mmCIF file of C-alpha atoms in Angstrom:
data_model
loop_
_atom_site.group_PDB
_atom_site.id
_atom_site.type_symbol
_atom_site.label_atom_id
_atom_site.label_comp_id
_atom_site.label_asym_id
_atom_site.label_seq_id
_atom_site.Cartn_x
_atom_site.Cartn_y
_atom_site.Cartn_z
ATOM 1 C CA MET L 17 -58.901 20.358 -113.122
ATOM 2 C CA THR L 18 -59.418 16.592 -112.800
ATOM 3 C CA SER L 19 -61.292 14.966 -109.978
ATOM 4 C CA LEU L 20 -59.711 12.340 -107.760
ATOM 5 C CA PRO L 21 -60.428 8.674 -108.567
ATOM 6 C CA ALA L 22 -63.069 6.956 -106.481
ATOM 7 C CA ARG L 23 -62.102 5.753 -103.003
ATOM 8 C CA VAL L 24 -63.351 2.545 -101.441
ATOM 9 C CA VAL L 25 -63.156 2.486 -97.641
ATOM 10 C CA PHE L 26 -63.103 -1.023 -96.174
ATOM 11 C CA VAL L 27 -64.300 -1.271 -92.580
ATOM 12 C CA THR L 28 -63.416 -4.270 -90.414
ATOM 13 C CA ARG L 29 -63.230 -5.295 -86.790
ATOM 14 C CA GLU L 30 -61.001 -7.728 -84.936
ATOM 15 C CA THR L 31 -61.976 -11.347 -85.385
ATOM 16 C CA GLU L 32 -62.736 -13.598 -82.424
ATOM 17 C CA TYR L 33 -59.372 -15.263 -83.048
ATOM 18 C CA GLU L 34 -57.480 -11.951 -82.891
ATOM 19 C CA LEU L 35 -59.282 -10.894 -79.724
ATOM 20 C CA LEU L 36 -58.426 -14.191 -78.050
ATOM 21 C CA ILE L 37 -54.737 -13.969 -79.020
ATOM 22 C CA ASN L 38 -54.561 -10.384 -77.787
ATOM 23 C CA ARG L 39 -55.974 -11.484 -74.445
ATOM 24 C CA HIS L 40 -53.658 -14.460 -73.969
ATOM 25 C CA ALA L 41 -50.513 -13.043 -75.632
ATOM 26 C CA THR L 42 -49.588 -16.169 -77.649
ATOM 27 C CA VAL L 43 -51.343 -18.720 -79.829
ATOM 28 C CA GLU L 44 -50.290 -21.616 -77.633
ATOM 29 C CA GLN L 45 -51.569 -19.987 -74.459
ATOM 30 C CA ALA L 46 -54.905 -19.315 -76.154
ATOM 31 C CA ARG L 47 -55.023 -22.918 -77.388
ATOM 32 C CA PHE L 48 -54.280 -24.242 -73.892
ATOM 33 C CA PHE L 49 -56.963 -21.987 -72.382
ATOM 34 C CA LEU L 50 -59.639 -23.348 -74.732
ATOM 35 C CA GLU L 51 -58.542 -26.985 -74.642
ATOM 36 C CA THR L 52 -58.739 -27.073 -70.841
ATOM 37 C CA ARG L 53 -62.393 -26.118 -71.306
ATOM 38 C CA GLY L 54 -63.116 -28.690 -73.985
ATOM 39 C CA GLN L 55 -62.986 -26.192 -76.859
ATOM 40 C CA LYS L 56 -60.844 -25.957 -79.988
ATOM 41 C CA LEU L 57 -58.915 -22.944 -81.216
ATOM 42 C CA SER L 58 -59.007 -24.386 -84.738
ATOM 43 C CA VAL L 59 -62.661 -23.346 -85.120
ATOM 44 C CA LEU L 60 -61.742 -19.700 -84.601
ATOM 45 C CA GLU L 61 -58.601 -20.072 -86.730
ATOM 46 C CA ASP L 62 -60.706 -21.293 -89.650
ATOM 47 C CA ARG L 63 -63.122 -18.372 -89.316
ATOM 48 C CA HIS L 64 -60.189 -15.965 -89.116
ATOM 49 C CA GLU L 65 -58.563 -17.373 -92.255
ATOM 50 C CA ARG L 66 -61.880 -17.239 -94.086
ATOM 51 C CA PHE L 67 -62.282 -13.593 -93.128
ATOM 52 C CA LEU L 68 -58.761 -12.720 -94.294
ATOM 53 C CA GLU L 69 -59.365 -14.432 -97.633
ATOM 54 C CA THR L 70 -62.652 -12.558 -98.086
ATOM 55 C CA LEU L 71 -60.977 -9.229 -97.303
ATOM 56 C CA LYS L 72 -58.154 -10.032 -99.744
ATOM 57 C CA LEU L 73 -60.644 -10.818 -102.515
ATOM 58 C CA ALA L 74 -62.679 -7.705 -101.715
ATOM 59 C CA ARG L 75 -59.657 -5.431 -101.950
ATOM 60 C CA ALA L 76 -58.573 -7.108 -105.174
ATOM 61 C CA ALA L 77 -62.006 -6.284 -106.653
ATOM 62 C CA VAL L 78 -61.255 -2.551 -106.556
ATOM 63 C CA PRO L 79 -60.134 -1.192 -109.951
ATOM 64 C CA ASP L 80 -56.409 -0.422 -110.038
ATOM 65 C CA GLU L 81 -56.898 3.277 -110.693
ATOM 66 C CA TRP L 82 -59.169 3.715 -107.662
ATOM 67 C CA ARG L 83 -57.996 4.547 -104.167
ATOM 68 C CA GLN L 84 -58.463 2.365 -101.097
ATOM 69 C CA ALA L 85 -58.472 2.813 -97.340
ATOM 70 C CA LEU L 86 -58.816 0.324 -94.496
ATOM 71 C CA VAL L 87 -60.180 1.336 -91.100
ATOM 72 C CA GLN L 88 -60.816 -0.714 -87.983
ATOM 73 C CA ARG L 89 -64.046 -0.276 -86.038
ATOM 74 C CA ALA L 90 -62.126 1.045 -83.030
ATOM 75 C CA ASP L 91 -60.737 3.900 -85.153
ATOM 76 C CA LEU L 92 -63.981 5.032 -86.802
ATOM 77 C CA ASP L 93 -64.371 8.078 -84.554
ATOM 78 C CA ARG L 94 -60.979 9.348 -85.778
ATOM 79 C CA PHE L 95 -61.386 8.545 -89.484
ATOM 80 C CA LEU L 96 -62.409 11.264 -91.940
ATOM 81 C CA PHE L 97 -64.852 10.041 -94.581
ATOM 82 C CA SER L 98 -65.272 12.090 -97.743
ATOM 83 C CA ALA L 99 -68.635 12.639 -99.412
ATOM 84 C CA GLU L 100 -67.774 10.515 -102.464
ATOM 85 C CA ASP L 101 -66.462 7.468 -100.578
ATOM 86 C CA ILE L 102 -67.953 4.033 -101.199
ATOM 87 C CA VAL L 103 -67.970 2.287 -97.825
ATOM 88 C CA VAL L 104 -67.562 -1.496 -97.686
ATOM 89 C CA PRO L 105 -67.938 -3.083 -94.236
ATOM 90 C CA VAL L 106 -66.632 -6.665 -94.263
ATOM 91 C CA GLY L 107 -68.023 -8.596 -91.316
ATOM 92 C CA GLN L 108 -71.236 -9.139 -89.432
ATOM 93 C CA ASP L 109 -74.392 -7.014 -89.615
ATOM 94 C CA GLY L 110 -73.482 -4.979 -86.542
ATOM 95 C CA LEU L 111 -70.461 -3.556 -88.337
ATOM 96 C CA VAL L 112 -72.759 -1.674 -90.725
ATOM 97 C CA ALA L 113 -74.533 -0.116 -87.746
ATOM 98 C CA ASN L 114 -71.176 0.775 -86.189
ATOM 99 C CA VAL L 115 -70.062 2.761 -89.234
ATOM 100 C CA ALA L 116 -73.445 4.267 -90.166
ATOM 101 C CA LYS L 117 -73.408 6.994 -87.531
ATOM 102 C CA TYR L 118 -70.163 8.399 -88.976
ATOM 103 C CA LEU L 119 -71.586 8.697 -92.500
ATOM 104 C CA ASP L 120 -73.643 11.356 -94.214
ATOM 105 C CA GLY L 121 -74.998 10.132 -97.540
ATOM 106 C CA GLN L 122 -72.214 7.769 -98.599
ATOM 107 C CA PHE L 123 -73.260 4.492 -100.234
ATOM 108 C CA VAL L 124 -72.614 1.336 -98.212
ATOM 109 C CA ILE L 125 -72.014 -2.168 -99.620
ATOM 110 C CA GLY L 126 -71.982 -4.744 -96.829
ATOM 111 C CA VAL L 127 -69.928 -7.880 -97.546
ATOM 112 C CA ASN L 128 -70.659 -11.059 -95.593
ATOM 113 C CA PRO L 129 -67.463 -13.112 -95.044
ATOM 114 C CA ASN L 130 -69.308 -16.057 -93.517
ATOM 115 C CA PRO L 131 -72.946 -16.508 -94.627
ATOM 116 C CA ASP L 132 -73.164 -19.692 -92.540
ATOM 117 C CA LEU L 133 -72.525 -17.633 -89.395
ATOM 118 C CA TYR L 134 -73.971 -14.159 -90.061
ATOM 119 C CA ASP L 135 -77.608 -13.500 -90.997
ATOM 120 C CA GLY L 136 -76.788 -10.949 -93.670
ATOM 121 C CA VAL L 137 -79.600 -8.490 -92.953
ATOM 122 C CA LEU L 138 -77.227 -5.573 -93.588
ATOM 123 C CA VAL L 139 -74.210 -7.364 -95.082
ATOM 124 C CA GLN L 140 -76.170 -8.644 -98.052
ATOM 125 C CA HIS L 141 -73.358 -9.212 -100.571
ATOM 126 C CA ARG L 142 -71.056 -12.136 -101.201
ATOM 127 C CA VAL L 143 -67.531 -11.054 -102.062
ATOM 128 C CA GLU L 144 -67.957 -12.554 -105.542
ATOM 129 C CA SER L 145 -70.571 -9.901 -106.383
ATOM 130 C CA LEU L 146 -68.450 -6.944 -105.251
ATOM 131 C CA PRO L 147 -66.783 -6.226 -108.649
ATOM 132 C CA LYS L 148 -70.219 -5.860 -110.256
ATOM 133 C CA SER L 149 -71.454 -3.589 -107.467
ATOM 134 C CA LEU L 150 -68.381 -1.362 -107.665
ATOM 135 C CA ALA L 151 -68.700 -1.109 -111.449
ATOM 136 C CA ALA L 152 -72.351 -0.118 -111.097
ATOM 137 C CA SER L 153 -71.356 2.609 -108.638
ATOM 138 C CA VAL L 154 -69.860 4.708 -111.423
ATOM 139 C CA ALA L 155 -73.341 5.331 -112.829
ATOM 140 C CA GLN L 156 -75.096 4.666 -109.503
ATOM 141 C CA ASP L 157 -76.944 1.924 -111.368
ATOM 142 C CA TRP L 158 -77.866 -0.136 -108.341
ATOM 143 C CA ASP L 159 -80.722 -0.820 -105.968
ATOM 144 C CA CYS L 160 -80.478 1.031 -102.691
ATOM 145 C CA GLN L 161 -82.420 0.996 -99.437
ATOM 146 C CA GLN L 162 -82.862 4.236 -97.486
ATOM 147 C CA ARG L 163 -82.791 3.163 -93.842
ATOM 148 C CA THR L 164 -84.050 5.651 -91.266
ATOM 149 C CA MET L 165 -81.644 6.631 -88.496
ATOM 150 C CA VAL L 166 -82.194 7.926 -84.951
ATOM 151 C CA GLU L 167 -80.900 11.352 -83.967
ATOM 152 C CA GLY L 168 -80.294 12.572 -80.442
ATOM 153 C CA SER L 169 -79.534 16.287 -79.883
ATOM 154 C CA LEU L 170 -78.430 17.746 -76.568
ATOM 155 C CA ASP L 171 -79.232 21.320 -75.582
ATOM 156 C CA THR L 172 -75.446 21.846 -75.501
ATOM 157 C CA GLY L 173 -75.363 21.409 -79.298
ATOM 158 C CA GLU L 174 -73.874 17.903 -79.334
ATOM 159 C CA ARG L 175 -75.511 15.280 -81.559
ATOM 160 C CA LEU L 176 -75.367 11.509 -81.904
ATOM 161 C CA PHE L 177 -76.776 9.316 -84.676
ATOM 162 C CA ALA L 178 -77.679 5.621 -84.644
ATOM 163 C CA LEU L 179 -78.789 3.116 -87.237
ATOM 164 C CA ASN L 180 -80.219 0.658 -84.688
ATOM 165 C CA GLU L 181 -80.752 2.476 -81.418
ATOM 166 C CA LEU L 182 -79.666 5.074 -78.923
ATOM 167 C CA PHE L 183 -79.301 4.093 -75.277
ATOM 168 C CA ILE L 184 -80.008 6.796 -72.687
ATOM 169 C CA GLY L 185 -79.256 5.881 -69.090
ATOM 170 C CA HIS L 186 -76.525 5.235 -66.556
ATOM 171 C CA GLN L 187 -73.131 3.968 -67.714
ATOM 172 C CA THR L 188 -73.242 1.095 -65.211
ATOM 173 C CA HIS L 189 -76.836 0.226 -66.244
ATOM 174 C CA GLN L 190 -77.973 0.858 -62.677
ATOM 175 C CA SER L 191 -81.075 2.969 -62.056
ATOM 176 C CA ALA L 192 -81.212 6.057 -64.249
ATOM 177 C CA ARG L 193 -83.249 9.068 -63.152
ATOM 178 C CA TYR L 194 -84.702 11.525 -65.634
ATOM 179 C CA GLU L 195 -87.825 13.342 -66.758
ATOM 180 C CA ILE L 196 -89.361 12.017 -69.981
ATOM 181 C CA ALA L 197 -91.840 13.967 -72.126
ATOM 182 C CA CYS L 198 -93.796 12.878 -75.184
ATOM 183 C CA ASP L 199 -96.741 14.520 -76.956
ATOM 184 C CA GLY L 200 -97.545 16.837 -74.037
ATOM 185 C CA THR L 201 -97.222 14.237 -71.273
ATOM 186 C CA ARG L 202 -94.365 14.417 -68.751
ATOM 187 C CA GLU L 203 -93.233 11.917 -66.151
ATOM 188 C CA ASN L 204 -90.342 11.446 -63.740
ATOM 189 C CA HIS L 205 -88.706 8.055 -64.122
ATOM 190 C CA SER L 206 -86.357 5.691 -62.389
ATOM 191 C CA SER L 207 -85.501 2.876 -64.796
ATOM 192 C CA SER L 208 -82.763 0.834 -66.428
ATOM 193 C CA GLY L 209 -82.641 3.407 -69.211
ATOM 194 C CA VAL L 210 -84.412 4.246 -72.453
ATOM 195 C CA ILE L 211 -83.923 2.727 -75.908
ATOM 196 C CA ALA L 212 -84.851 4.785 -78.984
ATOM 197 C CA ALA L 213 -84.864 2.478 -82.011
ATOM 198 C CA SER L 214 -85.297 2.728 -85.769
ATOM 199 C CA GLY L 215 -87.058 0.220 -88.007
ATOM 200 C CA THR L 216 -83.683 -1.459 -88.539
ATOM 201 C CA GLY L 217 -83.115 -1.604 -84.777
ATOM 202 C CA ALA L 218 -86.590 -3.062 -84.281
ATOM 203 C CA THR L 219 -85.114 -6.410 -85.350
ATOM 204 C CA GLY L 220 -82.393 -6.289 -82.676
ATOM 205 C CA TRP L 221 -82.298 -5.024 -79.071
ATOM 206 C CA ALA L 222 -85.736 -3.426 -79.417
ATOM 207 C CA ARG L 223 -87.157 -6.727 -80.610
ATOM 208 C CA SER L 224 -85.950 -8.404 -77.427
ATOM 209 C CA ILE L 225 -87.643 -5.701 -75.360
ATOM 210 C CA MET L 226 -90.896 -6.045 -77.314
ATOM 211 C CA ASP L 227 -90.840 -9.824 -76.910
ATOM 212 C CA ALA L 228 -90.293 -9.475 -73.158
ATOM 213 C CA THR L 229 -92.849 -6.716 -72.542
ATOM 214 C CA HIS L 230 -95.426 -7.630 -75.214
ATOM 215 C CA GLN L 231 -95.475 -3.980 -76.303
ATOM 216 C CA ARG L 232 -95.401 -4.281 -80.077
ATOM 217 C CA ILE L 233 -94.580 -1.246 -82.232
ATOM 218 C CA ASP L 234 -94.433 -1.876 -85.982
ATOM 219 C CA LEU L 235 -91.740 0.004 -87.906
ATOM 220 C CA ARG L 236 -90.453 -0.338 -91.457
ATOM 221 C CA HIS L 237 -86.760 0.250 -92.011
ATOM 222 C CA ASP L 238 -87.513 3.166 -94.365
ATOM 223 C CA GLU L 239 -90.308 4.693 -92.281
ATOM 224 C CA ARG L 240 -89.738 8.249 -91.026
ATOM 225 C CA ALA L 241 -90.464 7.161 -87.486
ATOM 226 C CA ILE L 242 -88.718 5.642 -84.486
ATOM 227 C CA ALA L 243 -89.883 3.911 -81.318
ATOM 228 C CA TYR L 244 -88.890 4.350 -77.693
ATOM 229 C CA PHE L 245 -88.919 1.752 -74.924
ATOM 230 C CA VAL L 246 -88.353 2.353 -71.210
ATOM 231 C CA ARG L 247 -86.501 -0.528 -69.608
ATOM 232 C CA GLU L 248 -88.017 -1.663 -66.297
ATOM 233 C CA PRO L 249 -89.585 1.612 -65.096
ATOM 234 C CA PHE L 250 -89.996 1.636 -61.298
ATOM 235 C CA PRO L 251 -93.211 3.029 -59.741
ATOM 236 C CA SER L 252 -92.918 5.120 -56.593
ATOM 237 C CA VAL L 253 -94.365 8.251 -54.997
ATOM 238 C CA ALA L 254 -91.924 10.291 -57.103
ATOM 239 C CA THR L 255 -91.730 8.249 -60.324
ATOM 240 C CA GLY L 256 -94.301 6.924 -62.777
ATOM 241 C CA THR L 257 -94.580 4.188 -65.378
ATOM 242 C CA ASP L 258 -97.220 5.406 -67.839
ATOM 243 C CA LEU L 259 -94.723 6.441 -70.535
ATOM 244 C CA ARG L 260 -93.317 2.993 -71.234
ATOM 245 C CA ALA L 261 -93.218 2.844 -75.035
ATOM 246 C CA GLY L 262 -94.387 4.761 -78.056
ATOM 247 C CA LYS L 263 -93.884 5.745 -81.661
ATOM 248 C CA ILE L 264 -92.192 9.040 -82.532
ATOM 249 C CA GLU L 265 -93.001 10.623 -85.876
ATOM 250 C CA THR L 266 -93.496 14.402 -86.047
ATOM 251 C CA LYS L 267 -93.307 15.244 -82.329
ATOM 252 C CA PRO L 268 -89.942 14.417 -80.708
ATOM 253 C CA LEU L 269 -89.248 12.697 -77.411
ATOM 254 C CA THR L 270 -87.407 14.756 -74.806
ATOM 255 C CA ILE L 271 -85.494 13.433 -71.818
ATOM 256 C CA THR L 272 -83.966 15.621 -69.079
ATOM 257 C CA SER L 273 -81.274 14.084 -66.901
ATOM 258 C CA ARG L 274 -81.646 13.885 -63.142
ATOM 259 C CA MET L 275 -78.310 12.067 -62.710
ATOM 260 C CA ASN L 276 -75.459 13.837 -60.908
ATOM 261 C CA ASP L 277 -72.895 11.612 -62.589
ATOM 262 C CA GLY L 278 -72.709 8.544 -64.793
ATOM 263 C CA GLY L 279 -75.444 9.531 -67.226
ATOM 264 C CA VAL L 280 -74.566 8.586 -70.820
ATOM 265 C CA ILE L 281 -75.962 8.434 -74.334
ATOM 266 C CA PHE L 282 -74.402 5.987 -76.784
ATOM 267 C CA ALA L 283 -75.303 4.577 -80.174
ATOM 268 C CA ASP L 284 -75.464 1.041 -81.547
ATOM 269 C CA GLY L 285 -73.713 -0.607 -78.632
ATOM 270 C CA ILE L 286 -70.452 1.388 -78.795
ATOM 271 C CA GLU L 287 -70.311 2.384 -75.139
ATOM 272 C CA GLN L 288 -66.882 4.014 -75.297
ATOM 273 C CA ASP L 289 -68.102 6.632 -77.805
ATOM 274 C CA TYR L 290 -70.711 8.360 -75.673
ATOM 275 C CA LEU L 291 -72.092 11.768 -74.776
ATOM 276 C CA PRO L 292 -72.197 12.648 -71.047
ATOM 277 C CA PHE L 293 -75.771 13.084 -69.827
ATOM 278 C CA ASP L 294 -75.431 14.881 -66.500
ATOM 279 C CA TRP L 295 -78.064 16.583 -64.340
ATOM 280 C CA GLY L 296 -80.033 19.271 -66.157
ATOM 281 C CA LYS L 297 -79.096 18.378 -69.725
ATOM 282 C CA THR L 298 -82.004 17.815 -72.097
ATOM 283 C CA LEU L 299 -81.930 15.373 -74.998
ATOM 284 C CA THR L 300 -84.284 15.626 -77.976
ATOM 285 C CA VAL L 301 -84.804 12.338 -79.857
ATOM 286 C CA LYS L 302 -86.380 12.102 -83.319
ATOM 287 C CA PRO L 303 -86.069 10.414 -86.714
ATOM 288 C CA SER L 304 -82.998 11.878 -88.406
ATOM 289 C CA GLU L 305 -82.895 13.676 -91.733
ATOM 290 C CA ARG L 306 -79.788 11.556 -92.283
ATOM 291 C CA SER L 307 -80.340 8.007 -93.512
ATOM 292 C CA LEU L 308 -78.195 5.008 -94.389
ATOM 293 C CA LYS L 309 -77.894 4.341 -98.127
ATOM 294 C CA LEU L 310 -77.517 0.573 -98.213
ATOM 295 C CA VAL L 311 -76.768 -0.971 -101.599
ATOM 296 C CA THR L 312 -78.756 -4.155 -102.039
ATOM 297 C CA ALA L 313 -78.029 -5.124 -105.676
#
């Protein structure tokens, strides 16, 4: 019995150009919309064409006998990854975070289609290096980072994973009410929600919170630890503000909803793929046993 040839799964998202055309129905209407505001559609057209050329070169780098698949970010929750897949996000760093929560041990090679525009923290490869990386995958002869992920588990059995962060709060970002408990201390809160971030996420949304609140928590991307941050906790006779931020290692964080409706938990900014967090449900947050295997060379 012979095994199937390797499969490379390319992950993309709509470009700014495609999103604009979808909104305005035609190219000329989109061009008119921008020009009346002193902007040029040609800038987005150039970026779009550069992305398409990068994707074409990336797909051409796959050996002929291997299999390929292409999935859009919006379809990730319906796509079935196999354990042996090699996953190649082509786009900005956030695309790696978007796909990470759907993976379980697959190797990821992030390709940066526009190094002048995207930082390349997670999409570290130029398309020209992809053939070498794919060839090395046969013997797994490559350098790989193990990036810690965040895991949230509801008492209903549902789970959600994040590479950057989980958001726990109200879907409209209005005041969220809940009980938070960490290391034996409990407190009722009314806040703008809670962020639970990994070391990778500490360079993103969590970094903005730390800069604003001056509550610094150091995390390495491979450290078996995560951090939590309460956004704008409100003090009152019924709610406290002592549990504002902290580091979670061996003892998990638990949050119990006090929201009759609108409570949600979502990962890495994908708000439409959420878990309902209604009154009485309890969420346990901890560093996940699952990690992202990011190929670096």
